[in-house]
Coordinates of C-alpha atoms and ligand atoms in Angstrom, one line a residue:
M1 CA 0.0 0.0 0.0
R2 CA 1.1 3.6 -0.6
F3 CA 0.5 5.9 2.4
L4 CA 0.8 9.7 2.7
V5 CA 2.4 10.6 6.0
V6 CA 1.7 14.3 7.0
G7 CA 4.3 15.9 9.2
G8 CA 8.1 16.0 9.4
G9 CA 9.2 15.1 12.9
A10 CA 10.6 12.1 14.7
R11 CA 7.1 10.7 15.4
E12 CA 6.4 10.8 11.7
H13 CA 9.8 9.2 11.0
A14 CA 8.8 6.4 13.4
I15 CA 5.3 6.1 11.7
A16 CA 6.9 6.0 8.3
A17 CA 9.6 3.5 9.3
T18 CA 7.0 1.2 10.8
L19 CA 4.9 1.3 7.6
V20 CA 8.0 0.6 5.5
R21 CA 8.8 -2.4 7.7
A22 CA 5.3 -3.6 6.8
D23 CA 6.3 -3.3 3.1
A24 CA 4.2 -0.2 2.5
E25 CA 5.4 2.8 0.5
V26 CA 5.5 6.2 2.1
V27 CA 5.1 9.7 0.6
V28 CA 5.8 12.5 3.0
A29 CA 4.0 15.9 3.1
S30 CA 5.8 18.2 5.4
A31 CA 7.1 21.8 5.7
N32 CA 10.7 20.6 6.4
A33 CA 13.1 18.2 4.9
N34 CA 13.9 15.5 7.4
P35 CA 17.0 13.3 6.8
G36 CA 15.4 10.3 8.4
L37 CA 12.1 10.5 6.5
D38 CA 13.9 11.3 3.3
R39 CA 15.7 8.0 3.7
V40 CA 12.6 5.8 4.2
A41 CA 10.2 7.6 1.9
A42 CA 9.5 6.9 -1.7
A43 CA 8.8 10.6 -2.2
S44 CA 8.8 13.7 -0.1
V45 CA 7.0 16.9 -0.9
R46 CA 7.4 20.3 0.7
V47 CA 4.0 21.8 1.6
D48 CA 2.4 23.6 4.4
P49 CA 1.0 20.6 6.3
T50 CA -2.0 22.6 7.6
D51 CA -3.1 23.5 4.0
G52 CA -5.8 20.8 3.4
A53 CA -6.4 21.6 -0.3
R54 CA -2.7 21.4 -1.0
V55 CA -2.2 18.2 1.0
A56 CA -5.2 16.6 -0.7
R57 CA -3.6 17.5 -4.1
V58 CA -0.3 15.9 -3.1
A59 CA -2.3 12.7 -2.1
A60 CA -3.9 12.7 -5.6
E61 CA -0.7 13.4 -7.5
Q62 CA 1.2 10.8 -5.6
H63 CA -1.6 8.2 -6.0
V64 CA -1.7 7.3 -2.3
E65 CA -4.3 4.8 -1.0
A66 CA -4.5 6.2 2.6
A67 CA -3.1 8.9 4.7
V68 CA -1.9 9.3 8.3
I69 CA -1.7 12.7 10.0
G70 CA 1.1 13.0 12.6
P71 CA 0.9 16.4 14.3
E72 CA -2.1 18.3 15.9
A73 CA -2.0 21.5 13.8
P74 CA -3.1 19.8 10.5
L75 CA -5.9 18.0 12.4
A76 CA -7.1 21.3 14.0
A77 CA -7.0 22.9 10.6
G78 CA -9.2 20.3 8.9
V79 CA -6.7 18.4 6.8
A80 CA -8.4 15.1 7.6
D81 CA -11.7 16.6 6.3
A82 CA -10.0 17.7 3.0
L83 CA -8.4 14.2 2.5
R84 CA -11.7 12.4 3.2
A85 CA -13.5 14.8 0.8
A86 CA -10.9 13.7 -1.8
E87 CA -11.7 10.1 -1.0
V88 CA -8.5 9.3 0.7
P89 CA -9.1 7.1 3.8
T90 CA -7.4 8.9 6.6
V91 CA -6.0 8.1 10.1
G92 CA -6.8 11.2 12.0
P93 CA -10.2 12.7 13.1
D94 CA -12.0 15.5 11.2
R95 CA -11.6 19.0 12.5
A96 CA -14.8 18.8 14.6
A97 CA -13.7 15.7 16.5
A98 CA -10.1 16.9 16.8
R99 CA -11.4 19.7 19.0
I100 CA -11.1 17.1 21.7
E101 CA -7.5 18.2 21.6
S102 CA -7.6 21.7 20.0
S103 CA -10.2 23.1 22.4
K104 CA -9.7 22.1 26.0
Q105 CA -13.0 23.8 26.8
F106 CA -14.9 21.8 24.1
C107 CA -13.3 18.6 25.6
R108 CA -14.3 19.3 29.2
D109 CA -17.8 20.5 28.2
L110 CA -18.3 17.4 26.1
L111 CA -17.2 15.0 28.9
A112 CA -19.4 16.9 31.4
R113 CA -22.4 16.7 29.2
H114 CA -22.0 12.9 28.9
H115 CA -21.0 12.4 32.6
V116 CA -17.7 10.9 31.8
G117 CA -15.9 10.2 35.1
G118 CA -12.3 10.9 36.0
Q119 CA -12.4 14.7 35.5
P120 CA -10.8 17.3 37.8
R121 CA -12.8 20.3 39.2
W122 CA -12.6 22.9 36.5
V123 CA -14.0 26.2 35.4
A124 CA -13.8 28.3 32.2
P125 CA -14.1 31.9 33.2
A126 CA -15.6 34.2 30.5
S127 CA -14.3 37.5 31.9
V128 CA -11.5 38.8 34.1
E129 CA -14.0 39.3 36.9
E130 CA -15.0 35.6 36.6
A131 CA -11.4 34.6 36.6
D132 CA -10.8 36.5 39.9
R133 CA -13.8 34.9 41.5
A134 CA -12.8 31.4 40.3
V135 CA -9.3 31.8 41.7
A136 CA -10.7 32.9 45.0
D137 CA -13.1 29.9 45.0
F138 CA -10.4 27.3 44.4
P139 CA -9.8 25.7 47.9
A140 CA -6.3 24.4 47.0
A141 CA -3.7 24.9 44.3
F142 CA -4.8 25.3 40.7
V143 CA -3.6 25.1 37.1
V144 CA -4.1 27.6 34.3
K145 CA -4.6 26.3 30.8
P146 CA -5.1 28.2 27.6
S147 CA -8.0 26.4 25.8
G148 CA -6.2 26.2 22.4
L149 CA -3.1 24.4 21.1
T150 CA 0.1 25.5 22.8
A151 CA 2.5 22.6 21.9
G152 CA 2.5 21.5 25.5
K153 CA 4.0 24.8 26.7
G154 CA 1.1 27.0 27.8
V155 CA 0.0 25.3 31.0
W156 CA 1.0 26.9 34.3
V157 CA 0.9 24.8 37.4
Q158 CA 0.9 26.4 40.8
G159 CA 3.9 25.4 42.8
S160 CA 6.1 24.9 39.6
D161 CA 5.2 27.8 37.2
F162 CA 3.9 30.2 39.8
T163 CA 3.5 30.4 43.6
D164 CA 1.2 33.3 44.4
P165 CA -2.4 32.6 43.2
K166 CA -2.4 36.3 42.0
E167 CA 0.3 35.4 39.4
G168 CA -1.9 32.5 38.1
A169 CA -4.9 34.8 38.0
A170 CA -2.8 37.5 36.1
Y171 CA -1.8 34.8 33.5
A172 CA -5.4 33.6 33.1
K173 CA -6.6 37.2 32.7
S174 CA -3.8 38.0 30.2
I175 CA -5.1 35.1 28.0
L176 CA -8.7 36.4 28.3
L177 CA -7.6 40.0 27.5
Q178 CA -5.9 38.8 24.3
G179 CA -9.3 37.3 23.2
G180 CA -8.4 33.7 24.1
R181 CA -10.2 31.2 26.3
V182 CA -8.8 29.7 29.4
L183 CA -9.5 26.9 31.9
L184 CA -8.7 26.9 35.6
E185 CA -8.4 23.4 37.0
E186 CA -7.7 22.0 40.5
K187 CA -4.1 20.9 40.7
L188 CA -4.0 17.1 40.7
V189 CA -1.3 15.3 42.7
G190 CA 0.0 12.0 41.6
V191 CA 2.1 10.4 38.8
E192 CA 1.4 11.1 35.1
F193 CA 1.0 8.5 32.4
S194 CA -0.2 8.4 28.8
L195 CA -2.6 5.8 27.3
M196 CA -2.9 5.9 23.5
A197 CA -5.4 3.8 21.5
F198 CA -6.3 3.2 17.9
V199 CA -9.9 4.3 17.5
T200 CA -12.3 3.5 14.7
D201 CA -16.0 2.6 14.2
S202 CA -15.3 -1.0 15.3
G203 CA -13.8 -0.1 18.7
V204 CA -11.0 1.4 20.9
Y205 CA -7.7 -0.7 20.8
P206 CA -5.1 0.3 23.4
M207 CA -1.4 0.5 23.0
P208 CA 1.2 0.0 25.8
A209 CA 0.9 2.7 28.6
V210 CA 3.8 5.2 28.4
Q211 CA 5.3 7.7 30.8
D212 CA 6.3 11.0 29.3
F213 CA 8.8 13.5 30.9
K214 CA 7.4 17.0 30.1
R215 CA 9.8 19.2 32.1
A216 CA 12.8 20.5 30.2
L217 CA 15.4 19.8 32.8
E218 CA 16.6 16.9 35.0
G219 CA 14.8 16.3 38.2
N220 CA 11.6 17.6 36.4
Q221 CA 12.8 21.2 36.7
G222 CA 12.3 23.9 34.1
G223 CA 9.3 24.7 31.9
N224 CA 6.9 22.3 30.3
T225 CA 7.9 21.1 26.8
G226 CA 6.4 18.8 24.2
G227 CA 8.2 15.9 26.0
M228 CA 11.9 15.2 26.6
G229 CA 11.6 11.5 26.7
S230 CA 9.4 8.6 27.7
Y231 CA 9.4 5.0 28.8
S232 CA 7.2 1.9 28.6
Q233 CA 7.3 -1.3 30.6
R234 CA 7.6 -4.9 29.4
D235 CA 4.0 -5.9 30.4
H236 CA 2.6 -2.7 28.9
L237 CA 1.7 -1.3 32.3
L238 CA 4.0 1.0 34.3
P239 CA 6.0 0.4 37.5
F240 CA 3.4 2.5 39.4
L241 CA 0.4 1.6 37.2
P242 CA -1.6 -1.5 38.0
A243 CA -3.8 -3.1 35.4
A244 CA -7.0 -2.0 37.2
D245 CA -6.0 1.7 36.8
R246 CA -5.0 1.2 33.2
D247 CA -8.4 -0.3 32.6
R248 CA -10.1 2.6 34.3
A249 CA -8.2 5.0 32.0
L250 CA -9.2 2.9 29.0
A251 CA -12.8 3.1 30.2
I252 CA -12.5 6.9 30.2
L253 CA -11.2 6.8 26.5
E254 CA -14.1 4.5 25.6
S255 CA -16.7 6.7 27.2
S256 CA -15.2 9.8 25.6
V257 CA -15.4 8.2 22.1
A258 CA -19.0 7.3 22.9
A259 CA -19.6 10.9 23.9
L260 CA -18.2 12.1 20.6
R261 CA -20.3 9.6 18.7
A262 CA -23.5 10.6 20.6
E263 CA -22.9 14.1 19.3
G264 CA -22.6 12.8 15.7
L265 CA -18.8 13.0 15.6
S266 CA -17.1 9.9 14.2
Y267 CA -13.5 9.3 15.1
R268 CA -11.0 7.4 13.1
G269 CA -7.5 7.9 14.3
I270 CA -5.3 7.8 17.4
L271 CA -6.7 9.0 20.7
Y272 CA -4.2 9.8 23.4
G273 CA -5.2 10.3 27.0
G274 CA -2.8 12.1 29.4
F275 CA -3.7 11.0 32.9
M276 CA -2.7 11.8 36.4
L277 CA -2.8 8.6 38.6
T278 CA -4.0 10.1 41.9
A279 CA -4.8 8.5 45.2
S280 CA -8.3 8.1 43.8
G281 CA -7.4 6.6 40.5
P282 CA -6.7 8.0 37.0
V283 CA -7.9 11.6 36.3
L284 CA -7.8 13.0 32.7
L285 CA -5.5 15.9 32.1
E286 CA -6.0 16.2 28.4
F287 CA -6.7 14.4 25.2
N288 CA -4.6 14.5 22.1
A289 CA -6.0 13.4 18.7
R290 CA -2.8 11.8 17.5
F291 CA 0.2 9.7 18.5
G292 CA 2.2 11.4 21.4
D293 CA 5.6 12.7 20.6
P294 CA 7.7 11.0 22.0
E295 CA 5.2 8.4 23.5
G296 CA 4.1 7.3 20.0
I297 CA 7.7 6.3 19.2
N298 CA 7.8 3.9 22.2
A299 CA 4.7 2.2 21.0
L300 CA 5.7 2.1 17.4
V301 CA 9.1 0.4 17.9
L302 CA 7.2 -2.3 19.7
Y303 CA 4.8 -2.9 16.8
E304 CA 6.5 -5.6 15.0
E305 CA 4.3 -8.6 15.2
G306 CA 1.4 -7.6 13.0
D307 CA 1.0 -5.7 9.8
F308 CA 1.0 -2.0 10.5
A309 CA -0.1 -1.0 7.0
E310 CA -3.1 -3.2 7.3
L311 CA -3.8 -1.9 10.8
L312 CA -3.7 1.8 9.8
A313 CA -5.7 1.0 6.6
G314 CA -8.3 -0.6 8.9
V315 CA -8.4 2.4 11.3
A316 CA -8.9 4.7 8.2
A317 CA -11.7 2.5 6.8
G318 CA -13.6 2.0 10.0
R319 CA -12.9 -1.6 10.9
V320 CA -9.9 -3.1 12.6
D321 CA -9.0 -6.7 13.1
P322 CA -8.1 -6.9 16.8
N323 CA -5.4 -9.5 16.1
L324 CA -3.4 -6.8 14.3
V325 CA -3.1 -4.7 17.5
S326 CA -0.2 -6.5 19.0
F327 CA 3.0 -5.1 20.6
R328 CA 6.1 -7.0 21.7
L329 CA 6.6 -7.6 25.4
R330 CA 9.7 -5.4 25.9
A331 CA 10.5 -2.2 27.9
T332 CA 11.5 0.9 25.9
V333 CA 13.1 4.2 26.7
T334 CA 13.1 7.2 24.3
K335 CA 15.3 10.2 25.0
Y336 CA 15.3 13.4 22.9
L337 CA 18.6 15.2 22.1
V338 CA 17.6 18.9 22.0
P339 CA 19.4 22.1 21.4
P340 CA 21.0 23.7 24.5
G341 CA 18.5 26.0 26.2
Y342 CA 15.5 24.1 24.8
G343 CA 12.3 24.9 26.6
D344 CA 13.3 28.5 27.2
R345 CA 15.7 30.0 24.7
P346 CA 17.0 27.2 22.4
R347 CA 20.3 27.8 20.6
S348 CA 19.7 26.4 17.2
G349 CA 22.3 25.8 14.5
G350 CA 24.7 23.5 16.4
L351 CA 26.0 20.5 14.5
L352 CA 25.6 16.9 15.7
S353 CA 27.7 14.0 14.4
V354 CA 25.5 10.9 14.7
D355 CA 27.2 7.5 14.1
E356 CA 23.9 5.8 13.2
G357 CA 25.5 2.5 12.2
A358 CA 27.2 2.2 15.6
I359 CA 24.1 3.3 17.5
E360 CA 21.9 0.8 15.7
A361 CA 24.5 -1.9 16.1
A362 CA 24.2 -1.3 19.9
G363 CA 20.5 -2.1 19.5
V364 CA 19.3 1.6 19.8
R365 CA 17.0 3.1 17.2
V366 CA 17.4 6.7 15.8
F367 CA 14.6 8.9 14.7
Y368 CA 15.2 12.4 13.4
G369 CA 13.1 15.4 14.4
S370 CA 13.8 19.1 14.0
V371 CA 17.2 18.8 12.2
E372 CA 18.5 19.3 8.7
A373 CA 21.1 17.2 6.9
A374 CA 24.5 18.9 7.0
G375 CA 26.8 16.3 5.5
P376 CA 27.3 12.5 5.8
G377 CA 26.5 11.6 9.4
V378 CA 26.0 15.2 10.4
V379 CA 22.8 17.1 11.2
R380 CA 22.2 20.7 12.2
L381 CA 19.8 21.2 15.2
G382 CA 16.8 23.5 14.8
T383 CA 14.9 25.1 17.6
S384 CA 12.9 22.1 18.6
R385 CA 13.5 18.5 19.6
G386 CA 16.3 17.1 17.4
V387 CA 17.1 13.4 17.6
A388 CA 15.2 10.7 19.4
L389 CA 17.1 7.6 20.6
V390 CA 15.1 4.6 21.6
G391 CA 16.5 1.6 23.5
E392 CA 14.7 -1.5 24.5
A393 CA 15.4 -4.3 27.0
S394 CA 13.4 -6.4 29.4
A395 CA 13.6 -3.8 32.2
I396 CA 13.1 0.0 31.8
H397 CA 16.3 0.9 33.5
E398 CA 18.2 -1.4 31.2
A399 CA 16.6 0.2 28.1
G400 CA 17.6 3.6 29.6
S401 CA 21.2 2.4 30.0
R402 CA 21.3 1.3 26.4
V403 CA 20.4 4.8 25.3
E404 CA 22.9 6.3 27.6
S405 CA 25.7 4.1 26.3
A406 CA 24.7 5.0 22.7
L407 CA 25.3 8.6 23.5
R408 CA 29.0 8.0 23.0
F409 CA 28.3 7.7 19.3
V410 CA 26.9 11.3 19.2
S411 CA 29.0 14.4 19.4
G412 CA 28.2 18.0 19.4
D413 CA 26.5 20.5 21.6
Y414 CA 23.1 19.2 22.8
Y415 CA 21.1 18.6 26.0
V416 CA 19.6 15.3 27.0
R417 CA 17.9 14.3 30.3
H418 CA 20.1 11.6 31.7
D419 CA 17.5 10.9 34.5
I420 CA 14.8 9.4 32.2
G421 CA 14.4 5.7 32.8
T422 CA 16.9 5.4 35.7
K423 CA 16.3 3.2 38.7
D424 CA 16.3 6.2 40.9
D425 CA 13.6 8.0 39.0
L426 CA 11.5 4.9 38.8
A427 CA 11.8 4.3 42.5
R428 CA 10.9 7.9 43.3
R429 CA 7.7 7.8 41.3
W430 CA 6.8 4.5 42.8
E431 CA 7.4 5.7 46.3
H432 CA 5.4 8.9 45.6
L433 CA 2.4 6.9 44.6
R434 CA 2.7 4.5 47.4
R435 CA 2.7 7.3 49.9
L436 CA -0.2 8.9 48.2
R437 CA -2.2 5.7 48.4
A438 CA -1.1 4.6 51.8
P439 CA -4.2 4.2 54.1
T440 CA -2.8 7.0 56.4
A441 CA -2.5 9.5 53.6
K442 CA -4.7 12.6 53.9
P443 CA -7.9 12.3 51.8
S444 CA -7.3 14.2 48.6
P445 CA -9.7 16.9 47.5
L446 CA -10.9 15.0 44.4
P447 CA -14.2 15.2 42.8
L448 CA -16.8 12.5 43.5
S449 CA -16.8 11.6 39.9
V450 CA -13.5 9.7 40.4
A451 CA -13.9 6.1 41.3
P452 CA -12.5 5.0 44.7
P453 CA -8.9 3.7 44.8
D454 CA -7.7 0.1 44.6
A455 CA -5.7 -1.4 47.3
P456 CA -2.4 0.6 47.4
P457 CA 0.6 -0.9 45.6
S458 CA 2.2 -3.5 47.9
S459 CA 4.1 -1.9 50.7
A460 CA 6.6 -4.8 50.5
G461 CA 8.9 -2.7 48.2
P462 CA 9.2 -1.6 44.6
P463 CA 8.3 -4.2 41.9
E464 CA 10.9 -6.5 40.5
Q465 CA 11.5 -4.4 37.4
L466 CA 12.8 -1.5 39.5
L467 CA 15.4 -3.7 41.1
G468 CA 16.1 -5.8 38.0
Ligands
LIG1 P1 -1.9 19.4 29.3 O1 -1.5 20.1 28.1 O2 -3.3 19.6 29.7 O3 -1.5 17.9 29.3 O4 -1.0 20.0 30.5 C1 0.4 19.9 30.4 C2 1.0 19.4 31.7 O5 0.6 20.3 32.7 C3 0.6 18.1 32.1 O6 1.3 17.1 31.5 C4 0.8 18.1 33.6 O7 2.1 17.9 33.9 C5 0.4 19.5 33.9 N1 -1.1 19.6 34.3 C6 -2.1 19.8 33.4 N2 -3.3 19.8 34.1 C7 -3.0 19.6 35.4 C8 -3.8 19.5 36.6 N3 -5.1 19.6 36.6 N4 -3.1 19.2 37.7 C9 -1.7 19.1 37.8 N5 -1.0 19.2 36.7 C10 -1.6 19.4 35.5
LIG2 N1 4.3 14.3 24.7 C1 3.1 14.9 24.7 C2 2.4 15.2 23.4 O1 2.7 14.5 22.5 O2 1.6 16.0 23.4

């Protein structure tokens, strides 16, 4: 089959590579030339990926049989609508359903209308006066979220991005005064995880759960970013995530898809739930209407048992054979190499030498993001996330060590979070949740819509995979 892949980052490189492994042909439609995509693609066309008419024309000229849309901006701009109108079956929801990501207010309103559980307390003030009142009414810490797309960088959390509630209120009001919409949410306490699923008319088919690292700097310091790295566990759960909580998160995805459908919105694509696992179970932070970046890369490298081209064609056509949704039982760690200063003031233009042969010989995969080719084995960093390295092993910390040892085959000026996927980090998160869920823990101020907690993780000590 011949697929159009819309987008030019490391996530799209991983999508394209997985399709090519399944003997599909890939045509890329992206704004940038990507040295990794260029290598796997049969053709690569420079377009504005949010220009639906232009992307649909590329699909026709290139005789593709289906399309898959990587990033959120084309989905929010209606590129899936344009492709479907041109009779190209597409993985990615139409603009109206993609509002589940592109409008946080639409998302929370929809889920409230349909009584979908696992939501925080939230309010969408319509004026600066309402924002002041809402801040005064929040009993505990709160979070300020622009309603629209911000590439993961617009959310301010009390305690990390501001301390005085007045600062949070000022930020919320500045968004309103610029004509934007804003949500205030109670600050949830717990451990985050992502659960992605293939969604089509025939059902919701989950992928392995993944943990993303959003903060720019080690120790989860610095500003929120699109994601500096991520890991997944061999059994597709996470060290701190029991099956019962994963299943609850999946039930939230399923109820949300049902809510969309009840409002006449069909959904054929990837649905990504970002959750906080709290003392009271998983609570939804946000939905994305696409593969996470980097979380999608963790899932995609594990997809080797089935036929990815057939699976994506099924998602686009409305019916998936559940046997095709199968992921290998291995742990993965992805780390992004980014320009120094990324997350705040990235210094682009630096050269990286990447000895891809040596890295792959060490069992680590390389996916290229915001870089351009600058000679054999050399790329120039842009302002965004540059190169993703993905290791796999039977335990998360071993996969992390593989990536760390592959770094000796990369030289140049870059930043990477060495703490992603280390035993220390895993043990810290596990302990955090254990304390939160211990019977003596103070009751959390969670809404009643959240189901009661399971038994806390065993107090006998961290699970085997942490000790490995
Ligand atoms: P979002 O774009 O909604 O996923 O928010 C980006 C990041 O902000 C999340 O990954 C969390 O780290 C943080 N965040 C968002 N909402 C909340 C919340 N209600 N409580 C605590 N942290 C949050
Ligand atoms: N890593 C978070 C996202 O893809 O939005």
